[in-house]
Coordinates of C-alpha atoms in Angstrom, one line a residue:
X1 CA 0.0 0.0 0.0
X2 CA 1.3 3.5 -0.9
X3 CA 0.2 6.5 0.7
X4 CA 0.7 9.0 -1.6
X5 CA 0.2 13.1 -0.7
X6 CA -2.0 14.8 -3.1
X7 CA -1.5 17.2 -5.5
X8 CA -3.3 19.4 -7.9
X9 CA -3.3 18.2 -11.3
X10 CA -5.8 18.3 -14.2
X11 CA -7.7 14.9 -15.5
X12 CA -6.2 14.3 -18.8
X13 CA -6.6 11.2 -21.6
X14 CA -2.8 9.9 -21.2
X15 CA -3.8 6.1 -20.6
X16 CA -0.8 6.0 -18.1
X17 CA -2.6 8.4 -15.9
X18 CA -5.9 6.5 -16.2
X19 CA -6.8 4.2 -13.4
X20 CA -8.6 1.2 -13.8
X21 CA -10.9 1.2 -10.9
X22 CA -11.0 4.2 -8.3
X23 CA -12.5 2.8 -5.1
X24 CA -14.0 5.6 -2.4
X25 CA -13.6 4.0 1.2
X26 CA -10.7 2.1 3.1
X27 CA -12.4 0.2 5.6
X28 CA -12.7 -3.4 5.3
X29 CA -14.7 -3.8 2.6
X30 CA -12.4 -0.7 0.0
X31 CA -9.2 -2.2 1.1
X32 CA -10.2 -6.0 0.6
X33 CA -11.7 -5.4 -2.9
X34 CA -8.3 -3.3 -3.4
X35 CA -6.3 -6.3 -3.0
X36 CA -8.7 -8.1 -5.4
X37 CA -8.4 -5.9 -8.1
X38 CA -4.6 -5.8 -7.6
X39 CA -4.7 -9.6 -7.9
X40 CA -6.3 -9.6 -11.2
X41 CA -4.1 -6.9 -12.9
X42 CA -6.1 -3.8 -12.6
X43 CA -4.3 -0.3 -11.2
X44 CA -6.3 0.9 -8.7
X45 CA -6.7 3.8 -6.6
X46 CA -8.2 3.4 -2.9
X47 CA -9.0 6.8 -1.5
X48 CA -10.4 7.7 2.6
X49 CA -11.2 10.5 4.0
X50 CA -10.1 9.3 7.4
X51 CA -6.3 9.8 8.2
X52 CA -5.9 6.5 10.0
X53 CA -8.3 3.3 11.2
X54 CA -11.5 4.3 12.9
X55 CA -11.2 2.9 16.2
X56 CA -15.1 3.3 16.6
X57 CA -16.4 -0.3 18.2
X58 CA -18.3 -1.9 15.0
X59 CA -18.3 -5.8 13.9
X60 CA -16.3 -7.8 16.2
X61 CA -16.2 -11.4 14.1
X62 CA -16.1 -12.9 10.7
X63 CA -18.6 -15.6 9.5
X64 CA -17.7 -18.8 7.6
X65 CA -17.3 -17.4 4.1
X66 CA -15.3 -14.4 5.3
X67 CA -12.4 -16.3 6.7
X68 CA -12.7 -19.1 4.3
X69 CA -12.0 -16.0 1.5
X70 CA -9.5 -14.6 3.8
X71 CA -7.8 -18.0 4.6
X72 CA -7.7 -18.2 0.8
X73 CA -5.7 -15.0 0.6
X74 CA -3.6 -16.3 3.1
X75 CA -4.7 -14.2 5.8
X76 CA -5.7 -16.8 8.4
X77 CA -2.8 -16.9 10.6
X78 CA -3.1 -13.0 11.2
X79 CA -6.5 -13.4 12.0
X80 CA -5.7 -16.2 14.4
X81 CA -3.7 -13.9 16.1
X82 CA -5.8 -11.3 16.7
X83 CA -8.5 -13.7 18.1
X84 CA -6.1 -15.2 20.3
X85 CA -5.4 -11.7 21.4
X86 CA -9.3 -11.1 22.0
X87 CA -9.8 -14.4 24.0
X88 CA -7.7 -13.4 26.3
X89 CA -8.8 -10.2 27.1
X90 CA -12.5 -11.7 27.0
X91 CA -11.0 -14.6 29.3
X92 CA -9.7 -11.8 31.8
X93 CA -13.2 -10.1 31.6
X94 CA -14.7 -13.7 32.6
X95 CA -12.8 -14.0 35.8
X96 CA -13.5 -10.5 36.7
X97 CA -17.4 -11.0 36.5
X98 CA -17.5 -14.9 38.0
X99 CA -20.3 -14.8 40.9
X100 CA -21.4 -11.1 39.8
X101 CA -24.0 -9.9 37.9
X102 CA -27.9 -10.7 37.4
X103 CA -29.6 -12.0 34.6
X104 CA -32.8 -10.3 33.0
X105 CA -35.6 -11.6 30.9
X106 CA -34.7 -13.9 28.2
X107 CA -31.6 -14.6 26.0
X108 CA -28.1 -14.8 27.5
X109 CA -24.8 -14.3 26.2
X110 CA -22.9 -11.7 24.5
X111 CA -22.7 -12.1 20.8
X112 CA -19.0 -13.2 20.6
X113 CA -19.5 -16.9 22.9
X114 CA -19.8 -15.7 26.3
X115 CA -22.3 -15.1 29.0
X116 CA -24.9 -17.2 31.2
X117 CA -26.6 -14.7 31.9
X118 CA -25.9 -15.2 36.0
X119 CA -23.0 -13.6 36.2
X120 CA -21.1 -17.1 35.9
X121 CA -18.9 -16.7 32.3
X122 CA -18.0 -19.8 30.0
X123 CA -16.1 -19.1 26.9
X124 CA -16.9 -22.2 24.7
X125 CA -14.4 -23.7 22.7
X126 CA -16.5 -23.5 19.8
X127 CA -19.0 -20.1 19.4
X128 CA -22.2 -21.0 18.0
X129 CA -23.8 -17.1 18.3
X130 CA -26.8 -15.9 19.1
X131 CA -30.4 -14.7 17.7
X132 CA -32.2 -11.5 19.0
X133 CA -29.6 -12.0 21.8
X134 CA -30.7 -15.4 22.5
X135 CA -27.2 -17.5 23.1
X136 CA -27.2 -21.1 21.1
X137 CA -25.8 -23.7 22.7
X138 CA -22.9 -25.1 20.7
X139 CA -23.5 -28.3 22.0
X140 CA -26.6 -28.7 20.8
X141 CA -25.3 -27.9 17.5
X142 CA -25.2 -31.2 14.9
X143 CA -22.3 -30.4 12.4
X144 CA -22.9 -33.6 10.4
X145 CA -23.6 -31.2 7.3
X146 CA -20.4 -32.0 4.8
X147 CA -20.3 -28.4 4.1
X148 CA -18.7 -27.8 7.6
X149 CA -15.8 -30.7 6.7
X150 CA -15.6 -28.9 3.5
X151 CA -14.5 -25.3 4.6
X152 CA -11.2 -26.4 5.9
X153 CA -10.0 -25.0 8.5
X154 CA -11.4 -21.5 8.7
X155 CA -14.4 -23.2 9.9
X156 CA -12.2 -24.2 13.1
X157 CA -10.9 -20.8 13.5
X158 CA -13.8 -19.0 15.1
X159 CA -12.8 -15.8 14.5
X160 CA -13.8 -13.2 16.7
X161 CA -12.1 -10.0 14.8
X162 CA -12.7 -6.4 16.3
X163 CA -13.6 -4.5 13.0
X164 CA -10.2 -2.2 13.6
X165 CA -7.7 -5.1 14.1
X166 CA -9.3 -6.9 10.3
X167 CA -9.1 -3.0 9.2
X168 CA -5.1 -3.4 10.0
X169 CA -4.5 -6.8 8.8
X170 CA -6.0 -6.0 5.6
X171 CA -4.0 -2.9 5.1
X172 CA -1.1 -4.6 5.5
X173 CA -2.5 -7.4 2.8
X174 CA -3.3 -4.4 0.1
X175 CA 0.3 -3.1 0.9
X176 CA 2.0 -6.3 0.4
X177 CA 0.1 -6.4 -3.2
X178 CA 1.1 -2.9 -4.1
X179 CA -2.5 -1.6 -3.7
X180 CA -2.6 2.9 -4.1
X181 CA -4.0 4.1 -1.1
X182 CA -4.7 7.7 -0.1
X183 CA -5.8 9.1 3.0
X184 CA -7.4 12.3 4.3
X185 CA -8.3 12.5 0.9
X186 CA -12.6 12.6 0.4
X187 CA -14.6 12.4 -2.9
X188 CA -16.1 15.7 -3.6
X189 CA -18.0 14.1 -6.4
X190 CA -17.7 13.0 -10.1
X191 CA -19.1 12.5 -13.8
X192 CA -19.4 9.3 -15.8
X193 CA -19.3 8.6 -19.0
X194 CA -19.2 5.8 -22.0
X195 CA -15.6 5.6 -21.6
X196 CA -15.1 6.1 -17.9
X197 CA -15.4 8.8 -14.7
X198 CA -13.5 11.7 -13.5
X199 CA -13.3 12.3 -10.5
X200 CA -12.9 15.2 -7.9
X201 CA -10.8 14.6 -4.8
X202 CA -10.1 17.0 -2.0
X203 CA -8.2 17.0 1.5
X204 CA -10.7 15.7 4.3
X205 CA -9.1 18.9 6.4
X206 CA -10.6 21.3 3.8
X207 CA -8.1 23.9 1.8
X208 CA -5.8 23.9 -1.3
X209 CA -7.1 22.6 -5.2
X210 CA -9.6 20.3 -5.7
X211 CA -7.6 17.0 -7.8
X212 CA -9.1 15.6 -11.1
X213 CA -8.6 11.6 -11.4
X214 CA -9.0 9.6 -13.8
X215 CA -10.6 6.3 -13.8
X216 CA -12.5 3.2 -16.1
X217 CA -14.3 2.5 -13.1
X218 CA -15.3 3.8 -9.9
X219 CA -17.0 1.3 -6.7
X220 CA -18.8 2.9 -3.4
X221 CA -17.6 1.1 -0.3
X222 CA -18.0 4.6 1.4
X223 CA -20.8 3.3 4.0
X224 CA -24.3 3.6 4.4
X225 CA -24.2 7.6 3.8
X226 CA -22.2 6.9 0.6
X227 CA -21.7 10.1 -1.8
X228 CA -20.9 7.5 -4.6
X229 CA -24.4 6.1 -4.2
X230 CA -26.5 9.2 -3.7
X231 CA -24.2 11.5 -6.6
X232 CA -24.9 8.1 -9.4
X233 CA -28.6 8.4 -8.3
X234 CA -29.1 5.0 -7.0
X235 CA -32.6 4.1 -5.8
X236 CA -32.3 2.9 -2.2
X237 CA -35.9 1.4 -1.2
X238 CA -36.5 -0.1 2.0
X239 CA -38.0 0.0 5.5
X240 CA -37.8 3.0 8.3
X241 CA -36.4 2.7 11.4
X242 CA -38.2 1.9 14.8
X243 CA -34.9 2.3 17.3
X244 CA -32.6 3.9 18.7
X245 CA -29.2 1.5 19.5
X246 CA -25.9 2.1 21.3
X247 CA -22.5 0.4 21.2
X248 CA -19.4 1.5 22.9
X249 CA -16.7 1.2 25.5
X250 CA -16.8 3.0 28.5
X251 CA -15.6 3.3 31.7
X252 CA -18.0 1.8 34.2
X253 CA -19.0 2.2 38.1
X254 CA -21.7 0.6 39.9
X255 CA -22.1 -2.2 37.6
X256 CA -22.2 -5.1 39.6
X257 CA -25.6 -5.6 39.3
X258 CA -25.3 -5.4 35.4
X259 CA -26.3 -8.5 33.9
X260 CA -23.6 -10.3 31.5
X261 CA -24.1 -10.6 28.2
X262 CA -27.4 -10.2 26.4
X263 CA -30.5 -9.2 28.7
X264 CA -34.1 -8.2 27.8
X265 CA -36.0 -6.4 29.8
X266 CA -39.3 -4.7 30.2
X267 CA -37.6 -1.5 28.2
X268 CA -35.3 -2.9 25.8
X269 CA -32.4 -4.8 25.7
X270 CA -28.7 -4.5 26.4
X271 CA -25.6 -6.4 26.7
X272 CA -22.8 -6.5 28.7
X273 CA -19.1 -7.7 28.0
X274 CA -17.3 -9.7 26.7
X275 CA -14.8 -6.7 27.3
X276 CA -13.9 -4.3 30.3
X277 CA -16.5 -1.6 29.6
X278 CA -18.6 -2.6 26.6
X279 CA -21.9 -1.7 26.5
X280 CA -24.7 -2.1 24.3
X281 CA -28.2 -0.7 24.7
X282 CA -31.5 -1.3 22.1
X283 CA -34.7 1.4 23.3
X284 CA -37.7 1.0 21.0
X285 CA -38.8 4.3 21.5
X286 CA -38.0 5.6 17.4
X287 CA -34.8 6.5 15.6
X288 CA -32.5 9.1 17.2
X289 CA -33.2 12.9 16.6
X290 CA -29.8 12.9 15.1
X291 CA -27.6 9.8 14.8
X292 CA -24.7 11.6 13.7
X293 CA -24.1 13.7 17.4
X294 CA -21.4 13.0 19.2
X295 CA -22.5 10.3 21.7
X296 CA -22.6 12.1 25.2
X297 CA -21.3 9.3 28.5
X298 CA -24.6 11.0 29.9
X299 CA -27.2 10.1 26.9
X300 CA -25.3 6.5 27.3
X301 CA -25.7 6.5 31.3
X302 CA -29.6 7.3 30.6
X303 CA -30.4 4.9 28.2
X304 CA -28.3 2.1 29.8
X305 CA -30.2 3.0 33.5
X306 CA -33.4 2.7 31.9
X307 CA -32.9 -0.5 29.8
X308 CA -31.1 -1.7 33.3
X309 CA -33.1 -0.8 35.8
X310 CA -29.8 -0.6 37.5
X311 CA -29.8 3.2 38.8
X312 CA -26.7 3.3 40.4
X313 CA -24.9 2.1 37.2
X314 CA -22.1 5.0 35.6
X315 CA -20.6 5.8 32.6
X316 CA -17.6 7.9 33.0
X317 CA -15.2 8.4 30.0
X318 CA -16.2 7.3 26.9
X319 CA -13.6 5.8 24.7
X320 CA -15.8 4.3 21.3
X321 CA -19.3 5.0 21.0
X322 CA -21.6 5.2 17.9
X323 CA -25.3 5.0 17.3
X324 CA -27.3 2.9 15.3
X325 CA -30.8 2.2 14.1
X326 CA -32.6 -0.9 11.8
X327 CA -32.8 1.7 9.3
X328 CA -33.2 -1.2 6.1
X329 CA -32.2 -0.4 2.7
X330 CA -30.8 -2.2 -0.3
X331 CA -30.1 -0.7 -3.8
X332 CA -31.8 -2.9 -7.0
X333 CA -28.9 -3.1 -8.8
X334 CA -25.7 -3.3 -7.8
X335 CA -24.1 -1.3 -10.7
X336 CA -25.3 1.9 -13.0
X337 CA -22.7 2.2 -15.7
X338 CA -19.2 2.9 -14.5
X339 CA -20.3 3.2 -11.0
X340 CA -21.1 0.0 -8.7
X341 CA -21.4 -0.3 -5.2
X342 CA -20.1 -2.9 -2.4
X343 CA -20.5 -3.0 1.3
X344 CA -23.0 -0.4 3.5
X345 CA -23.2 1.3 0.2
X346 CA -25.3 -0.9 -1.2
X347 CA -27.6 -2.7 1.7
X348 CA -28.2 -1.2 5.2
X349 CA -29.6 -2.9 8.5
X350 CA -29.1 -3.1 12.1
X351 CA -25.9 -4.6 13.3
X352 CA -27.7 -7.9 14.9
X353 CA -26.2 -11.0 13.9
X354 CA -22.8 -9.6 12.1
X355 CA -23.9 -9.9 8.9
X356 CA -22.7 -6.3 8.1
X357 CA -19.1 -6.8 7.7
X358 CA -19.6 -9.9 6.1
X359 CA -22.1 -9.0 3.5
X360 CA -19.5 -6.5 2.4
X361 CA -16.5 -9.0 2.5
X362 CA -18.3 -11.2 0.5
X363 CA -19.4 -8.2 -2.3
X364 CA -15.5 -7.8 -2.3
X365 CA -14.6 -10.6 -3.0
X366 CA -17.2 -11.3 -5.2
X367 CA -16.6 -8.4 -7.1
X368 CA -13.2 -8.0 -7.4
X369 CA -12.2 -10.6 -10.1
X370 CA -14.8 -9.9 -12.1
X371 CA -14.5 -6.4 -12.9
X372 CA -10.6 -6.5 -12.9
X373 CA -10.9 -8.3 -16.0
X374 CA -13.6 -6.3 -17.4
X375 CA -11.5 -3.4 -16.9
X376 CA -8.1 -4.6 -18.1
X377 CA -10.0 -6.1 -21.6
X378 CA -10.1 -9.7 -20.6
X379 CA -13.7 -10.1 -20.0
X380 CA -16.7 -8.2 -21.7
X381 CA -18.9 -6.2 -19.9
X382 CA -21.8 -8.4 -19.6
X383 CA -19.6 -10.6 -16.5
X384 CA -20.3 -7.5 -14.6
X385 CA -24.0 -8.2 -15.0
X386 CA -23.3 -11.8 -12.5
X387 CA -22.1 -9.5 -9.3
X388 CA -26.1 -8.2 -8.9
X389 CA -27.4 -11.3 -9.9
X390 CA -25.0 -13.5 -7.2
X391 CA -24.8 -11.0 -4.2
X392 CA -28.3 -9.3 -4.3
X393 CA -29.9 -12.2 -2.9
X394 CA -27.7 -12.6 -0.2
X395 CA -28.1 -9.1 1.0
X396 CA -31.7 -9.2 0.8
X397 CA -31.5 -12.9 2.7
X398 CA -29.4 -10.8 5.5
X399 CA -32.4 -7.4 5.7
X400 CA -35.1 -10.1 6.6
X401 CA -32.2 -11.8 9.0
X402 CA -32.0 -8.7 10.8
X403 CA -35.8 -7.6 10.8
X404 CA -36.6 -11.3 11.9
X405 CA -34.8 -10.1 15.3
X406 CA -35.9 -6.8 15.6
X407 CA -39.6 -8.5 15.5
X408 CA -38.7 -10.5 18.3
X409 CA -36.8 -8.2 20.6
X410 CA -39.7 -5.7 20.6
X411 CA -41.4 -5.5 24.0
X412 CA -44.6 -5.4 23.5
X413 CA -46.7 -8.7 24.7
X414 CA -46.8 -10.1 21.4
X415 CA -43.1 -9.9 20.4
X416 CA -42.7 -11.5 23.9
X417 CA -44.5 -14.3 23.2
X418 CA -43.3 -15.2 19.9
X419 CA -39.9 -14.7 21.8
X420 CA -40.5 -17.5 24.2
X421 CA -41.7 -19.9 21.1
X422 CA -38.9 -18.8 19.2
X423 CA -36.5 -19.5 22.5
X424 CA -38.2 -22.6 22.8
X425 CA -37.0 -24.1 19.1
X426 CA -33.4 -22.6 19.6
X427 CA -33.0 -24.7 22.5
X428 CA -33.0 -28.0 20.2
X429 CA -30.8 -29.7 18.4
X430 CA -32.8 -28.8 14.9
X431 CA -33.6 -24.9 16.0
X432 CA -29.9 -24.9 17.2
X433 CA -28.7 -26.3 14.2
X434 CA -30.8 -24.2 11.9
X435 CA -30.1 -20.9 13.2
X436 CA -26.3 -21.6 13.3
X437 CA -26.1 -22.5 9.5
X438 CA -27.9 -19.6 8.8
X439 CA -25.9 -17.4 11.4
X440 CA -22.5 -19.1 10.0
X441 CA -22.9 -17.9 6.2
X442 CA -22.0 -22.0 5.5
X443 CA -25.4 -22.1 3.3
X444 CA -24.3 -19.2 0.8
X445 CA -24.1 -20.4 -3.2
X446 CA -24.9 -19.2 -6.3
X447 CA -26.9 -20.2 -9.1
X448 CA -25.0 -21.8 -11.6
X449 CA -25.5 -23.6 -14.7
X450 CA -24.2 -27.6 -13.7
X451 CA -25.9 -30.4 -12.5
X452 CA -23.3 -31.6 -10.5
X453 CA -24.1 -30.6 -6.2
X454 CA -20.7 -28.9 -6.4
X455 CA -21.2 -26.3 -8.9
X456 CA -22.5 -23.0 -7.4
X457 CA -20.7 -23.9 -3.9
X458 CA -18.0 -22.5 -2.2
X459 CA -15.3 -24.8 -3.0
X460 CA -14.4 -27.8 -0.7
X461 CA -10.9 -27.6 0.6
X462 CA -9.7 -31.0 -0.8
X463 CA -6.5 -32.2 1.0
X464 CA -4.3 -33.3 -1.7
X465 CA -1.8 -35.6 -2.8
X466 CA 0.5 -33.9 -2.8
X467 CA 0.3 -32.8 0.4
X468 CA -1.3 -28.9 -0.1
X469 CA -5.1 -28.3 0.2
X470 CA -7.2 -26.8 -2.1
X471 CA -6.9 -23.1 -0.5
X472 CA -3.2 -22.9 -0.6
X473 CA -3.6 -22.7 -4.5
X474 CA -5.9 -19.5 -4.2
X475 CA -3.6 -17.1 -2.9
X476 CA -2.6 -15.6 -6.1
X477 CA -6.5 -14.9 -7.1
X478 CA -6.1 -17.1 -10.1
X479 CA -9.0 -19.3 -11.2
X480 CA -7.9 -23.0 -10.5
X481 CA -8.9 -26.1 -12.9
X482 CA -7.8 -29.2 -10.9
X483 CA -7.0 -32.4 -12.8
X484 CA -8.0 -35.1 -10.4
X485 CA -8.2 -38.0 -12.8
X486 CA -4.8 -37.0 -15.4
X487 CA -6.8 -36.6 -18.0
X488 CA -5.4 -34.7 -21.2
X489 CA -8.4 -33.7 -23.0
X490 CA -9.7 -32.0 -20.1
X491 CA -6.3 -30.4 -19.6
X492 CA -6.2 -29.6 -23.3
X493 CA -9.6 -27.8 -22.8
X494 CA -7.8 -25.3 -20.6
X495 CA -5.3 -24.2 -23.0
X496 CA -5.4 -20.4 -23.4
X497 CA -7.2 -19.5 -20.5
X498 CA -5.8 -17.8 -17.5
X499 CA -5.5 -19.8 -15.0
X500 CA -3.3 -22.4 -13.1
X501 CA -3.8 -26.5 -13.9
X502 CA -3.1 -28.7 -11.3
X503 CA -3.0 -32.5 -11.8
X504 CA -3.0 -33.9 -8.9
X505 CA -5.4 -36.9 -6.7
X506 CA -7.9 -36.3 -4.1
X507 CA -7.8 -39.8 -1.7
X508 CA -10.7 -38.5 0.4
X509 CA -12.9 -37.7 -3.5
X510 CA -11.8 -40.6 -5.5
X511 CA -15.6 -39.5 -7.7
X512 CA -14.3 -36.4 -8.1
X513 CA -12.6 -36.1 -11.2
X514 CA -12.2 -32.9 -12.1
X515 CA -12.9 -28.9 -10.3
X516 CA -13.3 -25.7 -11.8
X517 CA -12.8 -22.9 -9.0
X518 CA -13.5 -19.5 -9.8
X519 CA -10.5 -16.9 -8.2
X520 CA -12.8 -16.2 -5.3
X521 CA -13.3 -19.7 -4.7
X522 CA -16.6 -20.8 -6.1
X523 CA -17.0 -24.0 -8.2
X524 CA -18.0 -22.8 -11.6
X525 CA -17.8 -26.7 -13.3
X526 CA -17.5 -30.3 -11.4
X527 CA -17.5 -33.7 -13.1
X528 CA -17.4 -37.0 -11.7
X529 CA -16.7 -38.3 -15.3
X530 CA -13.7 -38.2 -17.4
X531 CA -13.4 -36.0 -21.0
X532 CA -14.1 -32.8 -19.3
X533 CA -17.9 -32.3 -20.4
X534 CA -19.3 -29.0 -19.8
X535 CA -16.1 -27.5 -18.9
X536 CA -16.0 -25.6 -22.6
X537 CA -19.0 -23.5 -21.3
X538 CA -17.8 -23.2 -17.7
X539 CA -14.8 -21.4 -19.1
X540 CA -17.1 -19.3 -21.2
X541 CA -19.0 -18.1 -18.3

């Protein structure tokens, strides 16, 4: 990543001073698609108004599919760290609550696999999550689906990521790949045409010449207020919001009575942990007058006290606190023209469940390899058209998600009871089971044309005979035909396209003869027969 100072300069036509993609945002989501794009050729340009990581508290853990793309990048031993890291400080917050603490309503835990709700704190060896704040038990949780087995081992990892710490590791990922980033540098706006957009950058702190850029492309991963969605004139239909949320880290007094983890009560809900000082508090009293204030340790104090009923509770300094709402929204289309959208840009919700962070990692990833060959002429246009097509569903899968909890957590009498029923189911092994594979991300395909039950899945991480697995071949972002049977005409079938063959055997697959594997890891093509049938059109697609 190079962090470049900018300078006034006027847009010209000179193809060396023409970007291929411009993308507006460096969180997660800007920086990850970065490094895609960078993988599949294409010169891009990152560009954030913020002069270093946000530090505000946000996500704090990655579903299935995020670390099985990030372990594909290579990422997952980073990421191990860092939730080591967390563990322990969630482990030190544990022994400082054991024998404290009361429990409230329904629903215990904390979101990232702790809590009984009596004060008493277990931090599982596996996390299973939780729904509307109701904890699932992990050990009521049947893993016999193969797609578990088939993830690899970022299914094992667990990852409990503070959304700063992945912010950091994937900086350091787009730097390593010689990714263009600029910061303190905002997009002031832009024009698209047939050919491409210009535009108009300015320093975050205000003063000096507005710069003209250059670009094929430009994507939004500038959040859920995005100025690349809203200057293109996306249409952004959806459903109002109905309250008014907080999440931060605080310093706290008289909060032994607090209960751990996730707590409904007759006003709300809050939660408790799994750090020193973090708080979260749900009212459902209407949006906030303004959610973009400053949040005040005395509007935290008041809302937390009445959620609580815990008077004496405190809030002194406050050192991360935002707002948020189940405002839900979703663009149709993912693209209009040169501009497209990934991340908050594209879908909003309320944060429950961590789908958020996800949703946006997978648009990345999704995303990324696509249009880098569209814009560096390897691919027509029309592959762009797939993006919409594969993540719009997903998105609109995780708005109901989200409003499926909101409903539940209300606390009026008839939200209440359809709590308890819903409680009820999640307390077997099938409710368990079901909410987790929907929580997890492990159900996520796409619809593509094969009649074999691979095609369309997130690919299995074979181990192979030669001693790698599957993901250690995807680091590079290159689509990947495996040979599994050494068969020449399916090899020969390959010829000319860009990708990397591997002949090789799979022991544990002996029906699988060959694997098609798109560079973010989907199966496009799967045969158990030799000759390579269908594989032509595969490659076409």
């Amino acid at each position: 990543m190079t962090t470049t100072a900018m300078t006034a300069v006027t847009a010209t036509t000179d193809e060396r001073d023409v970007y291929d993609v411009i993308v507006a945002g460096a969180g997660p989501v800007g920086l990850f698609l970065g490094g895609e794009l960078r993988l599949g050729g294409a010169r891009v340009l990152v560009v954030e108004r913020l002069a270093e990581v946000d530090e505000t508290i946000k996500a704090g853990s990655i579903n299935v599919p995020s670390a099985v793309a990030l372990y594909r990048r290579g990422l997952l031993p980073e990421l191990t760290a860092v939730w080591e890291a967390a563990r322990e400080r969630m482990q030190a917050f544990a022994r400082t609550r054991s024998g404290t603490g009361t429990r409230s309503g329904t629903g215990t835990g904390t979101g990232t696999g702790t809590g009984t709700g009596t004060g008493m704190i277990r931090i599982p060896p596996k996390f299973a999550g939780h729904f509307a704040g109701m904890m699932l038990d992990p050990d009521l949780f049947d893993a016999s689906d193969p797609a578990w087995a088939d993830a690899g081992p970022a299914a094992e990892a667990g990852l409990g990521v503070p959304q700063a710490e992945l912010e950091r590791v994937l900086a350091r990922h787009a730097d390593r790949l010689g990714v263009e980033v600029r910061r303190g540098v905002e997009l002031a706006g832009f024009e698209a045409d047939d050919a491409g957009v210009t535009v108009r950058l300015v320093a975050a702190e205000g003063g000096g010449e507005a710069e003209e850029v250059r670009a094929r492309w430009l994507v939004g991963c500038d959040g859920g207020r995005s100025t690349v969605r809203k200057t293109a004139g996306f249409d952004f239909p959806g459903t109002e919001p109905e309250i008014t949320g907080y999440q931060a880290l605080v310093e706290l007094t008289g909060a032994e009575r607090l209960g751990t983890g996730w707590n409904t009560t007759d006003t709300g809900t809050y939660a408790h942990g799994p750090f020193p000082g973090r708080i979260l508090v749900v009212e459902f009293d209407g949006p906030p007058a303004d959610r973009w204030a400053p949040v005040t340790a005395g509007e935290l104090q008041a809302a937390l006290r009445r959620v609580s009923g815990v008077p004496e509770v405190t809030v002194g300094a406050v050192r991360t606190a935002t707002r948020f709402t189940d405002n839900a929204r979703q663009v149709p289309d993912y693209r209009k023209g040169r501009v497209l959208l990934a991340g908050d840009a594209a879908h909003v919700h309320s944060p429950f469940g961590g789908q958020g962070l996800n949703l946006g990692l997978g648009d990345a990833m999704n995303l990324g390899w696509k249009l880098a060959a569209v814009a560096t002429g390897r691919a027509p246009e029309s592959l762009l058209d797939s993006y919409t097509a594969e993540r719009h569903p997903i998105g609109a899968w995780v708005l109901d998600w989200t409003r499926a909890q909101i409903a539940v957590m209300r606390p009026d009498r008839h939200a209440r009871a359809l709590r308890r029923v819903v409680d009820d189911l999640a307390r077997t092994t099938a409710g368990t089971t079901y909410l987790v594979e929907r929580i997890s991300g492990i159900w996520q395909r796409y619809d593509l044309p094969g009649d074999h039950p691979l095609t369309g899945a997130s690919a299995p991480d074979l181990a192979l005979s030669d001693g790698t697995r599957l993901g250690d071949h995807l680091h590079t972002g290159q689509a990947l035909l495996l040979d599994l049977a050494d068969d020449p005409a399916l090899r020969s079938q390959a010829e000319g396209h860009p990708l990397t063959v591997l002949t090789v055997t799979c022991p544990d697959r002996p029906a699988l003869k060959g694997l098609l594997v798109r560079p973010d890891g989907f199966v496009a093509w799967a045969a158990g027969t030799e000759g390579g049938a269908g594989l032509k059109a595969a490659l076409g697609h």
